[in-house]
JSON list of C-alpha atoms in Angstrom, two decimals:
[
{"chain": "A", "resi": 283, "resn": "MET", "atom": "CA", "xyz": [62.29, 61.05, 170.47]},
{"chain": "A", "resi": 284, "resn": "GLY", "atom": "CA", "xyz": [63.32, 59.44, 167.23]},
{"chain": "A", "resi": 285, "resn": "CYS", "atom": "CA", "xyz": [66.60, 58.64, 165.60]},
{"chain": "A", "resi": 286, "resn": "ILE", "atom": "CA", "xyz": [68.36, 59.28, 162.33]},
{"chain": "A", "resi": 287, "resn": "TYR", "atom": "CA", "xyz": [71.55, 57.75, 161.06]},
{"chain": "A", "resi": 288, "resn": "VAL", "atom": "CA", "xyz": [74.39, 60.09, 160.15]},
{"chain": "A", "resi": 289, "resn": "ARG", "atom": "CA", "xyz": [77.07, 58.27, 158.19]},
{"chain": "A", "resi": 290, "resn": "GLY", "atom": "CA", "xyz": [75.83, 55.06, 159.79]},
{"chain": "A", "resi": 291, "resn": "GLU", "atom": "CA", "xyz": [75.91, 56.34, 163.37]},
{"chain": "A", "resi": 292, "resn": "LYS", "atom": "CA", "xyz": [72.64, 56.58, 165.31]},
{"chain": "A", "resi": 293, "resn": "VAL", "atom": "CA", "xyz": [71.73, 60.11, 166.47]},
{"chain": "A", "resi": 294, "resn": "GLU", "atom": "CA", "xyz": [68.72, 60.83, 168.72]},
{"chain": "A", "resi": 295, "resn": "VAL", "atom": "CA", "xyz": [66.53, 63.70, 167.43]},
{"chain": "A", "resi": 296, "resn": "PRO", "atom": "CA", "xyz": [63.05, 64.97, 168.22]},
{"chain": "A", "resi": 297, "resn": "ASN", "atom": "CA", "xyz": [60.92, 63.86, 165.26]},
{"chain": "A", "resi": 298, "resn": "ASP", "atom": "CA", "xyz": [57.90, 66.02, 166.04]},
{"chain": "A", "resi": 299, "resn": "ARG", "atom": "CA", "xyz": [59.49, 69.42, 165.47]},
{"chain": "A", "resi": 300, "resn": "ARG", "atom": "CA", "xyz": [61.94, 71.15, 163.18]},
{"chain": "A", "resi": 301, "resn": "ILE", "atom": "CA", "xyz": [65.61, 70.60, 163.98]},
{"chain": "A", "resi": 302, "resn": "ASP", "atom": "CA", "xyz": [68.94, 72.19, 163.13]},
{"chain": "A", "resi": 303, "resn": "LEU", "atom": "CA", "xyz": [71.86, 69.82, 162.78]},
{"chain": "A", "resi": 304, "resn": "ILE", "atom": "CA", "xyz": [75.20, 71.26, 161.68]},
{"chain": "A", "resi": 305, "resn": "LEU", "atom": "CA", "xyz": [78.16, 68.89, 161.50]},
{"chain": "A", "resi": 306, "resn": "PRO", "atom": "CA", "xyz": [81.02, 70.80, 159.85]},
{"chain": "A", "resi": 307, "resn": "GLU", "atom": "CA", "xyz": [83.40, 67.85, 160.02]},
{"chain": "A", "resi": 308, "resn": "TRP", "atom": "CA", "xyz": [81.11, 65.99, 157.59]},
{"chain": "A", "resi": 309, "resn": "ASN", "atom": "CA", "xyz": [79.87, 69.09, 155.72]},
{"chain": "A", "resi": 310, "resn": "ILE", "atom": "CA", "xyz": [76.29, 68.54, 156.83]},
{"chain": "A", "resi": 311, "resn": "ILE", "atom": "CA", "xyz": [73.90, 71.46, 157.21]},
{"chain": "A", "resi": 312, "resn": "ILE", "atom": "CA", "xyz": [70.32, 70.71, 158.15]},
{"chain": "A", "resi": 313, "resn": "LYS", "atom": "CA", "xyz": [68.26, 73.78, 159.11]},
{"chain": "A", "resi": 314, "resn": "ASP", "atom": "CA", "xyz": [64.61, 74.10, 160.14]},
{"chain": "A", "resi": 315, "resn": "THR", "atom": "CA", "xyz": [63.82, 70.53, 158.99]},
{"chain": "A", "resi": 316, "resn": "ILE", "atom": "CA", "xyz": [61.55, 67.77, 160.27]},
{"chain": "A", "resi": 317, "resn": "MET", "atom": "CA", "xyz": [63.33, 64.42, 160.08]},
{"chain": "A", "resi": 318, "resn": "GLY", "atom": "CA", "xyz": [61.32, 61.22, 160.35]},
{"chain": "A", "resi": 319, "resn": "HIS", "atom": "CA", "xyz": [62.43, 58.23, 162.40]},
{"chain": "A", "resi": 320, "resn": "GLY", "atom": "CA", "xyz": [65.22, 56.09, 160.95]},
{"chain": "A", "resi": 321, "resn": "VAL", "atom": "CA", "xyz": [66.30, 58.51, 158.21]},
{"chain": "A", "resi": 322, "resn": "TRP", "atom": "CA", "xyz": [69.78, 57.82, 156.82]},
{"chain": "A", "resi": 323, "resn": "ILE", "atom": "CA", "xyz": [71.89, 60.79, 155.75]},
{"chain": "A", "resi": 324, "resn": "TRP", "atom": "CA", "xyz": [75.45, 60.89, 154.47]},
{"chain": "A", "resi": 325, "resn": "SER", "atom": "CA", "xyz": [78.05, 63.65, 154.32]},
{"chain": "A", "resi": 326, "resn": "ASN", "atom": "CA", "xyz": [78.27, 66.80, 152.17]},
{"chain": "A", "resi": 327, "resn": "LEU", "atom": "CA", "xyz": [74.61, 67.72, 152.04]},
{"chain": "A", "resi": 328, "resn": "ASN", "atom": "CA", "xyz": [72.35, 70.70, 152.71]},
{"chain": "A", "resi": 329, "resn": "ILE", "atom": "CA", "xyz": [68.70, 70.53, 153.74]},
{"chain": "A", "resi": 330, "resn": "TYR", "atom": "CA", "xyz": [66.79, 73.75, 154.43]},
{"chain": "A", "resi": 331, "resn": "GLY", "atom": "CA", "xyz": [63.25, 73.72, 155.83]},
{"chain": "A", "resi": 332, "resn": "ALA", "atom": "CA", "xyz": [62.13, 70.37, 154.42]},
{"chain": "A", "resi": 333, "resn": "GLU", "atom": "CA", "xyz": [60.18, 67.41, 155.77]},
{"chain": "A", "resi": 334, "resn": "ILE", "atom": "CA", "xyz": [61.78, 63.98, 155.37]},
{"chain": "A", "resi": 335, "resn": "GLY", "atom": "CA", "xyz": [59.65, 60.87, 156.01]},
{"chain": "A", "resi": 336, "resn": "ASP", "atom": "CA", "xyz": [60.55, 57.84, 158.11]},
{"chain": "A", "resi": 337, "resn": "ASP", "atom": "CA", "xyz": [63.19, 55.38, 156.90]},
{"chain": "A", "resi": 338, "resn": "SER", "atom": "CA", "xyz": [64.22, 57.47, 153.89]},
{"chain": "A", "resi": 339, "resn": "SER", "atom": "CA", "xyz": [67.86, 57.80, 152.84]},
{"chain": "A", "resi": 340, "resn": "ILE", "atom": "CA", "xyz": [69.69, 60.80, 151.45]},
{"chain": "A", "resi": 341, "resn": "ALA", "atom": "CA", "xyz": [73.13, 60.27, 149.92]},
{"chain": "A", "resi": 342, "resn": "THR", "atom": "CA", "xyz": [76.12, 62.63, 149.61]},
{"chain": "A", "resi": 343, "resn": "PHE", "atom": "CA", "xyz": [76.20, 65.94, 147.73]},
{"chain": "A", "resi": 344, "resn": "VAL", "atom": "CA", "xyz": [72.42, 66.47, 147.89]},
{"chain": "A", "resi": 345, "resn": "GLU", "atom": "CA", "xyz": [70.72, 69.89, 148.13]},
{"chain": "A", "resi": 346, "resn": "ILE", "atom": "CA", "xyz": [67.12, 70.02, 149.39]},
{"chain": "A", "resi": 347, "resn": "GLY", "atom": "CA", "xyz": [65.33, 73.37, 149.57]},
{"chain": "A", "resi": 348, "resn": "LYS", "atom": "CA", "xyz": [62.66, 74.76, 151.85]},
{"chain": "A", "resi": 349, "resn": "ASN", "atom": "CA", "xyz": [59.09, 73.47, 151.74]},
{"chain": "A", "resi": 350, "resn": "VAL", "atom": "CA", "xyz": [60.20, 70.23, 150.07]},
{"chain": "A", "resi": 351, "resn": "GLU", "atom": "CA", "xyz": [58.29, 67.15, 151.22]},
{"chain": "A", "resi": 352, "resn": "ILE", "atom": "CA", "xyz": [59.84, 63.70, 150.94]},
{"chain": "A", "resi": 353, "resn": "GLY", "atom": "CA", "xyz": [57.75, 60.66, 151.90]},
{"chain": "A", "resi": 354, "resn": "LEU", "atom": "CA", "xyz": [58.46, 57.42, 153.71]},
{"chain": "A", "resi": 355, "resn": "ASN", "atom": "CA", "xyz": [61.03, 54.87, 152.52]},
{"chain": "A", "resi": 356, "resn": "THR", "atom": "CA", "xyz": [62.28, 57.14, 149.74]},
{"chain": "A", "resi": 357, "resn": "LYS", "atom": "CA", "xyz": [65.82, 56.88, 148.41]},
{"chain": "A", "resi": 358, "resn": "ILE", "atom": "CA", "xyz": [67.63, 60.00, 147.17]},
{"chain": "A", "resi": 359, "resn": "GLN", "atom": "CA", "xyz": [70.95, 59.12, 145.52]},
{"chain": "A", "resi": 360, "resn": "SER", "atom": "CA", "xyz": [74.10, 61.29, 145.28]},
{"chain": "A", "resi": 361, "resn": "CYS", "atom": "CA", "xyz": [74.30, 64.72, 143.61]},
{"chain": "A", "resi": 362, "resn": "VAL", "atom": "CA", "xyz": [70.54, 65.35, 143.49]},
{"chain": "A", "resi": 363, "resn": "PHE", "atom": "CA", "xyz": [69.11, 68.89, 143.46]},
{"chain": "A", "resi": 364, "resn": "ILE", "atom": "CA", "xyz": [65.59, 69.34, 144.89]},
{"chain": "A", "resi": 365, "resn": "PRO", "atom": "CA", "xyz": [64.62, 73.03, 145.14]},
{"chain": "A", "resi": 366, "resn": "GLU", "atom": "CA", "xyz": [61.66, 74.61, 146.91]},
{"chain": "A", "resi": 367, "resn": "GLY", "atom": "CA", "xyz": [58.22, 73.45, 145.80]},
{"chain": "A", "resi": 368, "resn": "ILE", "atom": "CA", "xyz": [58.88, 69.76, 145.13]},
{"chain": "A", "resi": 369, "resn": "LYS", "atom": "CA", "xyz": [56.75, 67.03, 146.72]},
{"chain": "A", "resi": 370, "resn": "ILE", "atom": "CA", "xyz": [58.06, 63.46, 146.56]},
{"chain": "A", "resi": 371, "resn": "GLY", "atom": "CA", "xyz": [55.87, 60.59, 147.72]},
{"chain": "A", "resi": 372, "resn": "ASN", "atom": "CA", "xyz": [56.54, 57.32, 149.52]},
{"chain": "A", "resi": 373, "resn": "CYS", "atom": "CA", "xyz": [58.86, 54.58, 148.22]},
{"chain": "A", "resi": 374, "resn": "VAL", "atom": "CA", "xyz": [60.27, 56.80, 145.46]},
{"chain": "A", "resi": 375, "resn": "PHE", "atom": "CA", "xyz": [63.71, 56.23, 143.96]},
{"chain": "A", "resi": 376, "resn": "VAL", "atom": "CA", "xyz": [65.61, 59.30, 142.74]},
{"chain": "A", "resi": 377, "resn": "GLY", "atom": "CA", "xyz": [68.81, 58.28, 140.93]},
{"chain": "A", "resi": 378, "resn": "PRO", "atom": "CA", "xyz": [72.13, 60.10, 141.05]},
{"chain": "A", "resi": 379, "resn": "ASN", "atom": "CA", "xyz": [72.51, 63.51, 139.37]},
{"chain": "A", "resi": 380, "resn": "VAL", "atom": "CA", "xyz": [68.77, 64.13, 139.02]},
{"chain": "A", "resi": 381, "resn": "SER", "atom": "CA", "xyz": [67.80, 67.81, 138.94]},
{"chain": "A", "resi": 382, "resn": "PHE", "atom": "CA", "xyz": [64.36, 69.26, 139.59]},
{"chain": "A", "resi": 383, "resn": "THR", "atom": "CA", "xyz": [63.50, 72.81, 138.54]},
{"chain": "A", "resi": 384, "resn": "ASN", "atom": "CA", "xyz": [61.01, 75.23, 140.07]},
{"chain": "A", "resi": 385, "resn": "ASP", "atom": "CA", "xyz": [61.03, 78.27, 137.76]},
{"chain": "A", "resi": 386, "resn": "LEU", "atom": "CA", "xyz": [59.72, 78.19, 134.17]},
{"chain": "A", "resi": 387, "resn": "TYR", "atom": "CA", "xyz": [61.52, 81.37, 133.10]},
{"chain": "A", "resi": 388, "resn": "PRO", "atom": "CA", "xyz": [64.75, 81.64, 135.11]},
{"chain": "A", "resi": 389, "resn": "LYS", "atom": "CA", "xyz": [66.56, 84.95, 134.89]},
{"chain": "A", "resi": 390, "resn": "SER", "atom": "CA", "xyz": [69.48, 86.37, 136.85]},
{"chain": "A", "resi": 391, "resn": "CYS", "atom": "CA", "xyz": [68.27, 89.98, 136.45]},
{"chain": "A", "resi": 392, "resn": "ASP", "atom": "CA", "xyz": [64.96, 91.76, 135.95]},
{"chain": "A", "resi": 393, "resn": "GLU", "atom": "CA", "xyz": [64.16, 94.05, 133.00]},
{"chain": "A", "resi": 394, "resn": "ASN", "atom": "CA", "xyz": [66.05, 96.92, 134.69]},
{"chain": "A", "resi": 395, "resn": "GLY", "atom": "CA", "xyz": [69.26, 94.93, 135.16]},
{"chain": "A", "resi": 396, "resn": "ASN", "atom": "CA", "xyz": [68.72, 94.44, 138.89]},
{"chain": "A", "resi": 397, "resn": "ARG", "atom": "CA", "xyz": [69.48, 91.07, 140.45]},
{"chain": "A", "resi": 398, "resn": "LYS", "atom": "CA", "xyz": [66.30, 89.00, 140.54]},
{"chain": "A", "resi": 399, "resn": "VAL", "atom": "CA", "xyz": [65.66, 87.74, 144.06]},
{"chain": "A", "resi": 400, "resn": "LYS", "atom": "CA", "xyz": [62.06, 86.53, 144.05]},
{"chain": "A", "resi": 401, "resn": "PHE", "atom": "CA", "xyz": [60.26, 84.32, 141.57]},
{"chain": "A", "resi": 402, "resn": "ASP", "atom": "CA", "xyz": [57.10, 82.24, 141.40]},
{"chain": "A", "resi": 403, "resn": "VAL", "atom": "CA", "xyz": [57.73, 78.69, 142.58]},
{"chain": "A", "resi": 404, "resn": "ILE", "atom": "CA", "xyz": [55.99, 76.21, 140.28]},
{"chain": "A", "resi": 405, "resn": "PRO", "atom": "CA", "xyz": [55.24, 73.01, 142.26]},
{"chain": "A", "resi": 406, "resn": "THR", "atom": "CA", "xyz": [56.12, 69.53, 141.02]},
{"chain": "A", "resi": 407, "resn": "THR", "atom": "CA", "xyz": [54.79, 66.21, 142.37]},
{"chain": "A", "resi": 408, "resn": "VAL", "atom": "CA", "xyz": [56.33, 62.75, 142.26]},
{"chain": "A", "resi": 409, "resn": "GLU", "atom": "CA", "xyz": [53.76, 60.13, 143.32]},
{"chain": "A", "resi": 410, "resn": "ASP", "atom": "CA", "xyz": [54.32, 56.99, 145.41]},
{"chain": "A", "resi": 411, "resn": "GLY", "atom": "CA", "xyz": [56.50, 54.24, 143.99]},
{"chain": "A", "resi": 412, "resn": "ALA", "atom": "CA", "xyz": [57.92, 56.23, 141.06]},
{"chain": "A", "resi": 413, "resn": "SER", "atom": "CA", "xyz": [61.53, 55.78, 139.92]},
{"chain": "A", "resi": 414, "resn": "ILE", "atom": "CA", "xyz": [63.63, 58.49, 138.29]},
{"chain": "A", "resi": 415, "resn": "GLY", "atom": "CA", "xyz": [66.79, 57.35, 136.51]},
{"chain": "A", "resi": 416, "resn": "ALA", "atom": "CA", "xyz": [70.24, 58.89, 136.86]},
{"chain": "A", "resi": 417, "resn": "GLY", "atom": "CA", "xyz": [70.95, 62.20, 135.17]},
{"chain": "A", "resi": 418, "resn": "SER", "atom": "CA", "xyz": [67.31, 63.08, 134.49]},
{"chain": "A", "resi": 419, "resn": "VAL", "atom": "CA", "xyz": [66.00, 66.65, 134.58]},
{"chain": "A", "resi": 420, "resn": "ILE", "atom": "CA", "xyz": [62.44, 67.30, 135.70]},
{"chain": "A", "resi": 421, "resn": "ARG", "atom": "CA", "xyz": [60.77, 70.54, 134.52]},
{"chain": "A", "resi": 422, "resn": "CYS", "atom": "CA", "xyz": [58.67, 72.25, 137.16]},
{"chain": "A", "resi": 423, "resn": "GLY", "atom": "CA", "xyz": [54.91, 71.93, 137.10]},
{"chain": "A", "resi": 424, "resn": "VAL", "atom": "CA", "xyz": [54.77, 68.29, 136.05]},
{"chain": "A", "resi": 425, "resn": "ARG", "atom": "CA", "xyz": [53.27, 65.31, 137.84]},
{"chain": "A", "resi": 426, "resn": "ILE", "atom": "CA", "xyz": [55.07, 61.98, 137.80]},
{"chain": "A", "resi": 427, "resn": "GLY", "atom": "CA", "xyz": [52.45, 59.33, 138.50]},
{"chain": "A", "resi": 428, "resn": "LYS", "atom": "CA", "xyz": [52.35, 56.35, 140.83]},
{"chain": "A", "resi": 429, "resn": "LYS", "atom": "CA", "xyz": [54.85, 53.62, 139.95]},
{"chain": "A", "resi": 430, "resn": "ALA", "atom": "CA", "xyz": [55.97, 55.55, 136.85]},
{"chain": "A", "resi": 431, "resn": "MET", "atom": "CA", "xyz": [59.49, 54.97, 135.59]},
{"chain": "A", "resi": 432, "resn": "ILE", "atom": "CA", "xyz": [61.79, 57.59, 134.08]},
{"chain": "A", "resi": 433, "resn": "GLY", "atom": "CA", "xyz": [64.81, 56.20, 132.19]},
{"chain": "A", "resi": 434, "resn": "ILE", "atom": "CA", "xyz": [68.35, 57.50, 132.68]},
{"chain": "A", "resi": 435, "resn": "GLY", "atom": "CA", "xyz": [69.24, 60.86, 131.17]},
{"chain": "A", "resi": 436, "resn": "SER", "atom": "CA", "xyz": [65.64, 61.79, 130.42]},
{"chain": "A", "resi": 437, "resn": "ILE", "atom": "CA", "xyz": [64.30, 65.33, 130.15]},
{"chain": "A", "resi": 438, "resn": "ILE", "atom": "CA", "xyz": [60.75, 65.37, 131.50]},
{"chain": "A", "resi": 439, "resn": "THR", "atom": "CA", "xyz": [58.66, 68.32, 130.29]},
{"chain": "A", "resi": 440, "resn": "GLU", "atom": "CA", "xyz": [55.14, 66.87, 130.57]},
{"chain": "A", "resi": 441, "resn": "ASP", "atom": "CA", "xyz": [53.09, 64.83, 133.00]},
{"chain": "A", "resi": 442, "resn": "VAL", "atom": "CA", "xyz": [53.90, 61.13, 133.30]},
{"chain": "A", "resi": 443, "resn": "GLY", "atom": "CA", "xyz": [50.84, 59.03, 134.09]},
{"chain": "A", "resi": 444, "resn": "ASP", "atom": "CA", "xyz": [50.54, 56.26, 136.66]},
{"chain": "A", "resi": 445, "resn": "GLY", "atom": "CA", "xyz": [52.62, 53.25, 135.64]},
{"chain": "A", "resi": 446, "resn": "GLU", "atom": "CA", "xyz": [53.97, 54.89, 132.47]},
{"chain": "A", "resi": 447, "resn": "ILE", "atom": "CA", "xyz": [57.57, 54.55, 131.27]},
{"chain": "A", "resi": 448, "resn": "PHE", "atom": "CA", "xyz": [59.27, 57.65, 129.82]},
{"chain": "A", "resi": 449, "resn": "TYR", "atom": "CA", "xyz": [62.84, 57.89, 128.53]},
{"chain": "A", "resi": 450, "resn": "GLY", "atom": "CA", "xyz": [64.99, 59.90, 126.16]},
{"chain": "A", "resi": 451, "resn": "ASN", "atom": "CA", "xyz": [65.63, 63.49, 125.16]},
{"chain": "A", "resi": 452, "resn": "LYS", "atom": "CA", "xyz": [66.61, 65.54, 122.19]},
{"chain": "A", "resi": 453, "resn": "ALA", "atom": "CA", "xyz": [67.24, 69.28, 122.25]},
{"chain": "A", "resi": 454, "resn": "THR", "atom": "CA", "xyz": [66.11, 71.21, 119.17]},
{"chain": "A", "resi": 455, "resn": "LYS", "atom": "CA", "xyz": [65.97, 74.90, 118.35]},
{"chain": "A", "resi": 456, "resn": "LYS", "atom": "CA", "xyz": [62.58, 76.41, 119.17]},
{"chain": "A", "resi": 457, "resn": "GLY", "atom": "CA", "xyz": [63.25, 80.10, 118.49]},
{"chain": "A", "resi": 458, "resn": "ASN", "atom": "CA", "xyz": [65.38, 83.09, 119.41]},
{"chain": "A", "resi": 459, "resn": "ILE", "atom": "CA", "xyz": [65.34, 85.16, 122.58]},
{"chain": "A", "resi": 460, "resn": "ILE", "atom": "CA", "xyz": [66.25, 88.23, 120.53]},
{"chain": "A", "resi": 461, "resn": "PRO", "atom": "CA", "xyz": [64.38, 87.99, 117.20]},
{"chain": "A", "resi": 462, "resn": "ASP", "atom": "CA", "xyz": [67.06, 89.95, 115.25]},
{"chain": "A", "resi": 463, "resn": "LEU", "atom": "CA", "xyz": [69.75, 87.26, 115.73]}
]
């Protein structure tokens, strides 16, 4: 039996199997998730089918999808979106309002106008000791190396090597979806 901390209060949980923890008074939904020992979670968050390592902390307004892996001693700040297919290592810092993606060509509908339900998940890896600054967006399929640092508001579209520092963004026109426009 292990323990997690929910809004600072100790809660005993089995840490060797997936748990469901639903606390509507704090808007917490945790389904089919393995929680390590000493994990800190706050209110207003959803975690679905993930694995969270020992002594990590997850702040408010966080969404974590299925098959996400988060390592030991990792800190996820408020308003972070981590969809299916993301692997985050040990001792990683993810600043507030960071968004990960997992689909290179997102569409609401298929070619026939039907709602698109399934897509190919493109995995992304954040290695041990990396730091991702507030408001950054991480394109799927990239690797952020060990002890790399991403500056605030960055758009990451390529691999970041071990110990490298990346920052900045600038959107520019690259083409048209419909060539006639």
